[in-house]
């Protein structure tokens, strides 16, 4: 397999294969925590942080523990446990040492365990045979792509609070999905920006 | 509580997609065709039933503080089984569903039902509930998959059986197969469901 340039991975994660709008990973938080920019940025910060960590740890675990023991089929279980443990660990550390950050990120951390974006990033790393640096880059890029989409969505929803919408659409999930349709239409056009290999 | 109404509740009132609004990721990602939708829903149904039965069977022995990790391990075990079975017997389907098979593990429907239902009810009703929710999920995925496949290609042919072939009369819209099409389909469907619900509520029903 041809080595993929890091810049390509970064651009893919950010735009071309945006996790929320193109790959449909992590949609629960996309419609759940985007009512205002503040909570959206809190959630995004937590996701970027955990994704980068999870990409590193899971790479080491997969290549130095599971592969030598021929236990690759256990990867789903192993990764979800790693992510859950990491989230707990991050929560402890942040609460003890950076209380200010904990107050803004705290409530989002438990949500991340069941966020398919994190597990998705980790699994895609394995499926694409990325090396350590590529894995971490992909984790960070995917997290940043997630952040971009989350912030755009939150900003749009915040601004459009005064707009009249039909009662059947409302202000909740359905409205968010209509907004996502339009955002996704623009992101689809990033296809072809990077020549596919 | 009667078994039939518990089963139907999973399809109508507590429908995973339109009632509980859980598990949106696979609902949108794999519904490019009816075939993928059915494959995904079958995998989810199996995991749902397995985890609901298991969790409700051991619910009196799980300490409250560690119930989430235990539930996740139970679910991950069944997901691994599905993953390996599909890879062995339906390789083409496995290929097109890709990362979303292992991702059943974080599908909010599965853990949501384990948490909200199986922990509080017996094995029999938990099984019924799992089948109801799984069937509800299957119907939604088939509907969305059908709409997108029809509008996007003009042909619906799950597992090689051609159900509709209208490609001669229409100009298929590629848009529906791509990601915005998924968002559009589900938002329109959700609006219709909301509208019906509000009409019902207005009538006092």
CSV table of C-alpha atoms in Angstrom, one decimal:
chain,number,residue,atom,x,y,z
A,1,UNK,CA,0.0,0.0,0.0
A,2,UNK,CA,1.2,3.5,-0.9
A,3,UNK,CA,2.1,5.6,2.1
A,4,UNK,CA,-0.4,8.4,2.5
A,5,UNK,CA,0.9,11.9,3.0
A,6,UNK,CA,0.0,13.4,6.4
A,7,UNK,CA,-1.4,16.5,4.8
A,8,UNK,CA,-3.8,14.3,2.7
A,9,UNK,CA,-5.0,12.6,5.8
A,10,UNK,CA,-5.5,15.9,7.5
A,11,UNK,CA,-7.5,17.3,4.6
A,12,UNK,CA,-9.6,14.1,4.3
A,13,UNK,CA,-10.5,14.2,8.0
A,14,UNK,CA,-11.3,17.9,7.9
A,15,UNK,CA,-13.3,18.2,4.7
A,16,UNK,CA,-13.4,15.4,2.2
A,17,UNK,CA,-14.4,12.6,4.6
A,18,UNK,CA,-15.9,14.8,7.3
A,19,UNK,CA,-17.0,12.5,10.1
A,20,UNK,CA,-20.4,14.1,10.7
A,21,UNK,CA,-21.5,15.3,7.3
A,22,UNK,CA,-20.1,12.7,4.9
A,23,UNK,CA,-19.4,9.5,7.0
A,24,UNK,CA,-22.3,9.9,9.4
A,25,UNK,CA,-20.3,9.1,12.5
A,26,UNK,CA,-21.2,10.8,15.8
A,27,UNK,CA,-24.6,12.1,14.7
A,28,UNK,CA,-26.2,11.8,18.2
A,29,UNK,CA,-24.1,14.6,19.5
A,30,UNK,CA,-24.5,16.5,16.3
A,31,UNK,CA,-28.2,17.0,16.8
A,32,UNK,CA,-28.1,16.6,20.6
A,33,UNK,CA,-25.4,19.2,21.8
A,34,UNK,CA,-25.6,21.9,19.1
A,35,UNK,CA,-28.3,24.1,20.6
A,36,UNK,CA,-25.7,26.7,21.4
A,37,UNK,CA,-22.1,27.3,20.5
A,38,UNK,CA,-20.8,27.1,24.0
A,39,UNK,CA,-21.8,23.5,24.6
A,40,UNK,CA,-20.9,22.5,21.0
A,41,UNK,CA,-17.3,23.8,21.5
A,42,UNK,CA,-17.1,22.0,24.9
A,43,UNK,CA,-18.1,18.7,23.3
A,44,UNK,CA,-15.8,19.2,20.3
A,45,UNK,CA,-12.8,20.0,22.6
A,46,UNK,CA,-13.4,16.8,24.5
A,47,UNK,CA,-13.8,14.8,21.3
A,48,UNK,CA,-10.5,16.1,19.8
A,49,UNK,CA,-8.7,15.3,23.0
A,50,UNK,CA,-10.0,11.8,23.5
A,51,UNK,CA,-9.7,11.0,19.8
A,52,UNK,CA,-6.0,11.8,19.7
A,53,UNK,CA,-5.4,9.9,22.9
A,54,UNK,CA,-7.5,6.9,21.8
A,55,UNK,CA,-5.8,6.8,18.4
A,56,UNK,CA,-2.4,6.5,20.1
A,57,UNK,CA,-3.3,4.0,22.8
A,58,UNK,CA,-5.3,1.8,20.5
A,59,UNK,CA,-2.6,1.7,17.9
A,60,UNK,CA,-0.1,0.5,20.5
A,61,UNK,CA,-2.6,-2.0,21.9
A,62,UNK,CA,-3.5,-3.4,18.5
A,63,UNK,CA,0.0,-3.8,17.1
A,64,UNK,CA,1.9,-4.8,20.2
A,65,UNK,CA,-0.6,-6.8,22.1
A,66,UNK,CA,-3.5,-8.1,19.9
A,67,UNK,CA,-1.5,-8.9,16.7
A,68,UNK,CA,1.3,-10.8,18.4
A,69,UNK,CA,-1.2,-12.8,20.4
A,70,UNK,CA,-3.3,-13.4,17.2
A,71,UNK,CA,-6.4,-11.9,19.0
A,72,UNK,CA,-7.3,-9.4,16.2
A,73,UNK,CA,-10.9,-10.5,16.3
A,74,UNK,CA,-11.2,-9.0,19.8
A,75,UNK,CA,-10.5,-5.5,18.5
A,76,UNK,CA,-14.0,-4.2,18.9
A,77,UNK,CA,-14.2,-5.2,22.6
A,78,UNK,CA,-10.6,-4.1,23.3
A,79,UNK,CA,-11.1,-0.7,21.7
A,80,UNK,CA,-14.4,0.1,23.4
A,81,UNK,CA,-12.8,-0.8,26.8
A,82,UNK,CA,-9.8,1.3,26.0
A,83,UNK,CA,-12.0,4.3,25.1
A,84,UNK,CA,-14.1,3.9,28.2
A,85,UNK,CA,-11.1,3.6,30.4
A,86,UNK,CA,-9.4,6.6,28.8
A,87,UNK,CA,-12.5,8.7,29.2
A,88,UNK,CA,-12.6,7.9,32.9
A,89,UNK,CA,-8.9,8.6,33.3
A,90,UNK,CA,-9.2,11.9,31.5
A,91,UNK,CA,-12.1,12.8,33.7
A,92,UNK,CA,-10.1,12.1,36.9
A,93,UNK,CA,-7.1,14.0,35.8
A,94,UNK,CA,-9.0,17.0,34.5
A,95,UNK,CA,-11.1,17.2,37.6
A,96,UNK,CA,-8.1,17.1,39.9
A,97,UNK,CA,-5.7,19.4,38.1
A,98,UNK,CA,-7.7,21.7,35.9
A,99,UNK,CA,-11.1,22.3,37.6
A,100,UNK,CA,-11.9,25.2,35.3
A,101,UNK,CA,-11.7,22.9,32.3
A,102,UNK,CA,-13.6,20.2,34.1
A,103,UNK,CA,-16.5,22.6,34.7
A,104,UNK,CA,-16.8,23.3,31.0
A,105,UNK,CA,-16.0,19.8,29.6
A,106,UNK,CA,-17.0,17.6,32.5
A,107,UNK,CA,-20.6,16.8,31.5
A,108,UNK,CA,-19.5,15.9,27.9
A,109,UNK,CA,-16.8,13.4,28.8
A,110,UNK,CA,-19.2,10.5,29.7
A,111,UNK,CA,-21.1,11.1,26.5
A,112,UNK,CA,-17.9,10.4,24.5
A,113,UNK,CA,-17.7,6.7,25.4
A,114,UNK,CA,-20.8,6.0,23.3
A,115,UNK,CA,-19.9,8.5,20.6
A,116,UNK,CA,-19.4,6.4,17.5
A,117,UNK,CA,-17.0,9.0,16.1
A,118,UNK,CA,-14.2,8.0,18.5
A,119,UNK,CA,-14.6,4.3,18.0
A,120,UNK,CA,-15.1,4.9,14.3
A,121,UNK,CA,-11.8,6.8,14.0
A,122,UNK,CA,-9.9,4.1,15.9
A,123,UNK,CA,-11.4,1.3,13.8
A,124,UNK,CA,-10.8,3.1,10.5
A,125,UNK,CA,-7.1,3.5,11.6
A,126,UNK,CA,-6.8,-0.2,11.8
A,127,UNK,CA,-8.7,-0.9,8.6
A,128,UNK,CA,-6.5,1.5,6.7
A,129,UNK,CA,-3.3,0.1,8.1
A,130,UNK,CA,-2.1,3.4,9.3
A,131,UNK,CA,1.2,3.7,11.2
A,132,UNK,CA,1.5,5.4,14.5
A,133,UNK,CA,2.0,9.0,13.2
A,134,UNK,CA,-0.7,8.5,10.5
A,135,UNK,CA,-3.1,7.2,13.1
A,136,UNK,CA,-2.6,10.1,15.5
A,137,UNK,CA,-2.9,12.6,12.6
A,138,UNK,CA,-6.1,10.9,11.4
A,139,UNK,CA,-7.4,11.1,15.0
A,140,UNK,CA,-6.7,14.8,15.3
A,141,UNK,CA,-7.9,15.5,11.8
A,142,UNK,CA,-11.2,13.7,12.3
A,143,UNK,CA,-11.6,15.5,15.6
A,144,UNK,CA,-11.0,18.9,14.0
A,145,UNK,CA,-13.4,18.0,11.2
A,146,UNK,CA,-16.0,17.1,13.8
A,147,UNK,CA,-15.3,20.5,15.5
A,148,UNK,CA,-15.8,22.4,12.2
A,149,UNK,CA,-19.2,20.8,11.6
A,150,UNK,CA,-20.3,21.1,15.2
A,151,UNK,CA,-19.5,24.8,15.4
A,152,UNK,CA,-21.1,25.6,12.1
A,153,UNK,CA,-24.3,23.7,13.1
A,154,UNK,CA,-24.4,25.4,16.5
A,155,UNK,CA,-23.9,28.8,15.1
A,156,UNK,CA,-26.6,28.3,12.5
A,157,UNK,CA,-29.0,27.0,15.1
A,158,UNK,CA,-28.3,29.9,17.5
A,159,UNK,CA,-28.7,32.5,14.8
A,160,UNK,CA,-31.9,31.0,13.4
A,161,UNK,CA,-33.7,31.0,16.8
A,162,UNK,CA,-35.8,33.9,15.7
A,163,UNK,CA,-36.7,32.4,12.3
A,164,UNK,CA,-40.2,31.1,11.8
A,165,UNK,CA,-40.3,27.4,11.0
A,166,UNK,CA,-43.3,25.2,10.4
A,167,UNK,CA,-44.7,23.6,13.6
A,168,UNK,CA,-44.1,20.1,12.3
A,169,UNK,CA,-40.4,20.9,11.8
A,170,UNK,CA,-40.0,22.6,15.2
A,171,UNK,CA,-36.7,23.5,16.8
A,172,UNK,CA,-35.3,20.1,17.6
A,173,UNK,CA,-33.9,17.1,15.8
A,174,UNK,CA,-35.9,17.6,12.6
A,175,UNK,CA,-34.7,21.2,12.2
A,176,UNK,CA,-31.1,20.2,12.8
A,177,UNK,CA,-31.4,17.5,10.2
A,178,UNK,CA,-32.7,19.9,7.6
A,179,UNK,CA,-29.7,22.2,8.4
A,180,UNK,CA,-27.4,19.2,8.1
A,181,UNK,CA,-28.8,18.5,4.6
A,182,UNK,CA,-27.7,21.9,3.4
A,183,UNK,CA,-24.3,21.7,5.1
A,184,UNK,CA,-23.7,18.2,3.7
A,185,UNK,CA,-24.5,19.4,0.2
A,186,UNK,CA,-21.7,21.9,0.4
A,187,UNK,CA,-19.3,19.4,1.9
A,188,UNK,CA,-20.0,16.8,-0.8
A,189,UNK,CA,-18.3,19.2,-3.2
A,190,UNK,CA,-15.0,18.6,-1.5
A,191,UNK,CA,-14.9,15.2,-3.3
A,192,UNK,CA,-12.2,15.4,-6.0
A,193,UNK,CA,-10.3,18.1,-4.2
A,194,UNK,CA,-7.8,15.4,-3.3
A,195,UNK,CA,-7.3,12.9,-6.2
A,196,UNK,CA,-8.3,9.5,-5.0
A,197,UNK,CA,-5.6,6.9,-5.0
B,1,UNK,CA,-48.5,-5.8,29.9
B,2,UNK,CA,-49.2,-8.1,27.0
B,3,UNK,CA,-46.6,-9.5,24.7
B,4,UNK,CA,-48.2,-8.4,21.4
B,5,UNK,CA,-48.6,-4.7,22.5
B,6,UNK,CA,-45.0,-4.7,23.8
B,7,UNK,CA,-43.9,-5.9,20.4
B,8,UNK,CA,-45.9,-3.4,18.4
B,9,UNK,CA,-44.8,-0.6,20.7
B,10,UNK,CA,-41.3,-1.0,19.3
B,11,UNK,CA,-42.5,-0.5,15.8
B,12,UNK,CA,-44.8,2.5,16.5
B,13,UNK,CA,-44.6,4.6,19.6
B,14,UNK,CA,-41.1,3.7,20.7
B,15,UNK,CA,-39.7,3.3,17.2
B,16,UNK,CA,-35.9,3.6,17.4
B,17,UNK,CA,-35.6,6.2,14.7
B,18,UNK,CA,-38.8,8.3,14.9
B,19,UNK,CA,-39.9,7.7,18.4
B,20,UNK,CA,-36.7,7.5,20.5
B,21,UNK,CA,-34.4,9.2,17.9
B,22,UNK,CA,-31.6,6.8,18.7
B,23,UNK,CA,-29.0,5.2,16.4
B,24,UNK,CA,-29.0,7.9,13.7
B,25,UNK,CA,-25.6,7.0,12.4
B,26,UNK,CA,-26.3,3.6,10.9
B,27,UNK,CA,-29.8,4.7,9.8
B,28,UNK,CA,-28.2,7.3,7.5
B,29,UNK,CA,-24.9,5.8,6.6
B,30,UNK,CA,-25.9,2.3,5.3
B,31,UNK,CA,-29.2,3.1,3.7
B,32,UNK,CA,-27.9,3.6,0.2
B,33,UNK,CA,-29.9,0.5,-0.8
B,34,UNK,CA,-32.6,-1.8,0.6
B,35,UNK,CA,-30.1,-4.6,0.7
B,36,UNK,CA,-27.6,-2.8,3.0
B,37,UNK,CA,-30.5,-1.6,5.2
B,38,UNK,CA,-31.7,-5.2,5.7
B,39,UNK,CA,-28.2,-6.5,6.4
B,40,UNK,CA,-27.5,-3.8,8.9
B,41,UNK,CA,-30.9,-4.2,10.6
B,42,UNK,CA,-30.5,-8.0,10.9
B,43,UNK,CA,-27.1,-7.5,12.5
B,44,UNK,CA,-28.6,-5.0,15.0
B,45,UNK,CA,-31.6,-7.2,15.7
B,46,UNK,CA,-29.4,-10.1,16.6
B,47,UNK,CA,-27.2,-7.9,18.9
B,48,UNK,CA,-30.4,-6.4,20.5
B,49,UNK,CA,-31.9,-9.7,21.2
B,50,UNK,CA,-28.7,-11.2,22.5
B,51,UNK,CA,-27.8,-8.3,24.8
B,52,UNK,CA,-31.4,-7.8,26.1
B,53,UNK,CA,-31.7,-11.5,27.0
B,54,UNK,CA,-28.2,-11.6,28.6
B,55,UNK,CA,-28.6,-8.3,30.5
B,56,UNK,CA,-32.1,-9.1,31.8
B,57,UNK,CA,-30.9,-12.6,32.8
B,58,UNK,CA,-28.0,-11.3,34.9
B,59,UNK,CA,-29.7,-8.1,36.0
B,60,UNK,CA,-30.0,-9.1,39.7
B,61,UNK,CA,-26.3,-9.9,39.9
B,62,UNK,CA,-25.0,-6.7,38.4
B,63,UNK,CA,-23.9,-4.0,40.9
B,64,UNK,CA,-25.3,-0.7,40.0
B,65,UNK,CA,-22.0,1.1,39.9
B,66,UNK,CA,-20.5,-1.0,37.1
B,67,UNK,CA,-23.6,-1.8,35.1
B,68,UNK,CA,-22.6,0.3,32.1
B,69,UNK,CA,-19.2,-1.4,31.6
B,70,UNK,CA,-20.8,-4.8,32.0
B,71,UNK,CA,-23.5,-3.9,29.4
B,72,UNK,CA,-20.9,-2.7,27.0
B,73,UNK,CA,-18.9,-5.9,27.3
B,74,UNK,CA,-22.0,-8.0,26.7
B,75,UNK,CA,-23.0,-6.0,23.7
B,76,UNK,CA,-19.4,-6.0,22.3
B,77,UNK,CA,-19.4,-9.8,22.6
B,78,UNK,CA,-22.5,-10.2,20.4
B,79,UNK,CA,-21.2,-7.6,18.0
B,80,UNK,CA,-18.0,-9.5,17.6
B,81,UNK,CA,-20.1,-12.6,16.8
B,82,UNK,CA,-22.1,-10.8,14.1
B,83,UNK,CA,-18.9,-9.3,12.7
B,84,UNK,CA,-17.3,-12.7,12.3
B,85,UNK,CA,-20.4,-14.4,11.0
B,86,UNK,CA,-21.0,-11.8,8.4
B,87,UNK,CA,-17.4,-11.7,7.3
B,88,UNK,CA,-17.6,-15.5,6.7
B,89,UNK,CA,-21.0,-15.9,5.1
B,90,UNK,CA,-21.9,-12.6,3.4
B,91,UNK,CA,-18.6,-11.1,2.4
B,92,UNK,CA,-20.1,-8.7,-0.2
B,93,UNK,CA,-22.5,-7.2,2.4
B,94,UNK,CA,-19.7,-7.1,5.0
B,95,UNK,CA,-17.6,-5.1,2.6
B,96,UNK,CA,-20.3,-2.5,1.9
B,97,UNK,CA,-21.3,-2.1,5.5
B,98,UNK,CA,-17.7,-1.7,6.5
B,99,UNK,CA,-16.9,0.0,9.7
B,100,UNK,CA,-20.6,0.2,10.7
B,101,UNK,CA,-20.8,-3.5,11.7
B,102,UNK,CA,-18.3,-3.1,14.6
B,103,UNK,CA,-19.9,0.2,15.3
B,104,UNK,CA,-23.2,-1.5,16.4
B,105,UNK,CA,-21.4,-1.6,19.7
B,106,UNK,CA,-22.0,2.1,20.2
B,107,UNK,CA,-25.4,2.1,18.6
B,108,UNK,CA,-27.5,4.0,21.2
B,109,UNK,CA,-30.5,1.7,20.5
B,110,UNK,CA,-28.8,-1.4,21.9
B,111,UNK,CA,-27.4,0.2,25.0
B,112,UNK,CA,-30.5,2.3,25.4
B,113,UNK,CA,-32.8,-0.8,25.5
B,114,UNK,CA,-30.5,-2.7,27.8
B,115,UNK,CA,-30.4,0.3,30.2
B,116,UNK,CA,-34.1,1.3,29.9
B,117,UNK,CA,-35.8,-2.0,29.6
B,118,UNK,CA,-33.7,-5.2,30.1
B,119,UNK,CA,-32.4,-4.0,33.5
B,120,UNK,CA,-36.0,-3.6,34.8
B,121,UNK,CA,-37.9,-6.5,33.1
B,122,UNK,CA,-37.7,-10.3,32.9
B,123,UNK,CA,-36.1,-12.3,30.2
B,124,UNK,CA,-39.4,-13.0,28.3
B,125,UNK,CA,-40.5,-9.4,28.0
B,126,UNK,CA,-36.9,-8.2,27.2
B,127,UNK,CA,-36.8,-10.6,24.3
B,128,UNK,CA,-40.2,-9.3,23.0
B,129,UNK,CA,-39.0,-5.8,23.4
B,130,UNK,CA,-35.8,-6.5,21.5
B,131,UNK,CA,-37.7,-8.1,18.6
B,132,UNK,CA,-40.1,-5.2,18.5
B,133,UNK,CA,-37.3,-2.5,18.5
B,134,UNK,CA,-35.3,-4.6,16.0
B,135,UNK,CA,-38.3,-4.9,13.7
B,136,UNK,CA,-39.0,-1.2,14.0
B,137,UNK,CA,-35.4,-0.5,13.0
B,138,UNK,CA,-35.6,-2.9,10.1
B,139,UNK,CA,-38.8,-1.3,8.7
B,140,UNK,CA,-37.2,2.2,9.0
B,141,UNK,CA,-34.0,1.1,7.3
B,142,UNK,CA,-35.9,-0.6,4.5
B,143,UNK,CA,-38.1,2.5,4.0
B,144,UNK,CA,-35.2,4.9,3.9
B,145,UNK,CA,-33.1,2.5,1.8
B,146,UNK,CA,-36.0,2.0,-0.6
B,147,UNK,CA,-36.6,5.7,-1.1
B,148,UNK,CA,-33.0,6.5,-1.6
B,149,UNK,CA,-32.3,3.5,-3.9
B,150,UNK,CA,-35.4,4.2,-6.0
B,151,UNK,CA,-34.8,7.9,-6.4
B,152,UNK,CA,-31.0,7.5,-6.7
B,153,UNK,CA,-30.8,4.6,-9.2
B,154,UNK,CA,-34.4,4.0,-10.4
B,155,UNK,CA,-34.0,0.3,-9.6
B,156,UNK,CA,-34.7,-1.6,-6.4
B,157,UNK,CA,-33.1,-5.0,-6.4
B,158,UNK,CA,-32.3,-6.4,-3.0
B,159,UNK,CA,-30.3,-9.6,-3.1
B,160,UNK,CA,-30.6,-9.9,-6.9
B,161,UNK,CA,-34.4,-9.8,-6.9
B,162,UNK,CA,-35.7,-6.9,-8.9
B,163,UNK,CA,-38.7,-5.4,-7.2
B,164,UNK,CA,-39.0,-2.2,-9.2
B,165,UNK,CA,-37.2,-1.2,-12.3
B,166,UNK,CA,-38.1,2.3,-13.5
B,167,UNK,CA,-34.8,3.3,-14.9
B,168,UNK,CA,-36.4,3.5,-18.4
B,169,UNK,CA,-38.9,6.3,-17.3
B,170,UNK,CA,-36.8,8.4,-15.0
B,171,UNK,CA,-33.5,10.2,-14.7
B,172,UNK,CA,-32.1,9.0,-11.4
B,173,UNK,CA,-30.8,11.6,-9.0
B,174,UNK,CA,-27.3,10.7,-7.8
B,175,UNK,CA,-27.9,13.2,-5.0
B,176,UNK,CA,-30.1,10.7,-3.1
B,177,UNK,CA,-27.4,8.1,-2.9
B,178,UNK,CA,-24.8,10.6,-1.6
B,179,UNK,CA,-24.8,11.9,2.0
B,180,UNK,CA,-27.1,14.9,1.6
B,181,UNK,CA,-29.8,12.6,0.2
B,182,UNK,CA,-29.8,10.7,3.5
B,183,UNK,CA,-30.2,13.8,5.6
B,184,UNK,CA,-32.9,15.1,3.3
B,185,UNK,CA,-34.9,11.8,3.3
B,186,UNK,CA,-34.8,11.4,7.1
B,187,UNK,CA,-35.7,15.1,7.7
B,188,UNK,CA,-38.7,14.9,5.4
B,189,UNK,CA,-39.9,11.6,6.9
B,190,UNK,CA,-39.5,13.0,10.4
B,191,UNK,CA,-41.5,16.1,9.5
B,192,UNK,CA,-44.3,13.9,8.2
B,193,UNK,CA,-44.3,11.8,11.4
B,194,UNK,CA,-44.3,15.0,13.6
B,195,UNK,CA,-47.1,16.4,11.6
B,196,UNK,CA,-49.2,13.2,12.0
B,197,UNK,CA,-48.5,13.2,15.8
B,198,UNK,CA,-49.4,16.8,16.2
B,199,UNK,CA,-52.7,16.3,14.3
B,200,UNK,CA,-53.5,13.3,16.5
B,201,UNK,CA,-52.6,15.3,19.7
B,202,UNK,CA,-54.8,18.2,18.5
B,203,UNK,CA,-57.7,15.8,18.1
B,204,UNK,CA,-57.2,14.8,21.7
B,205,UNK,CA,-56.0,11.3,20.8
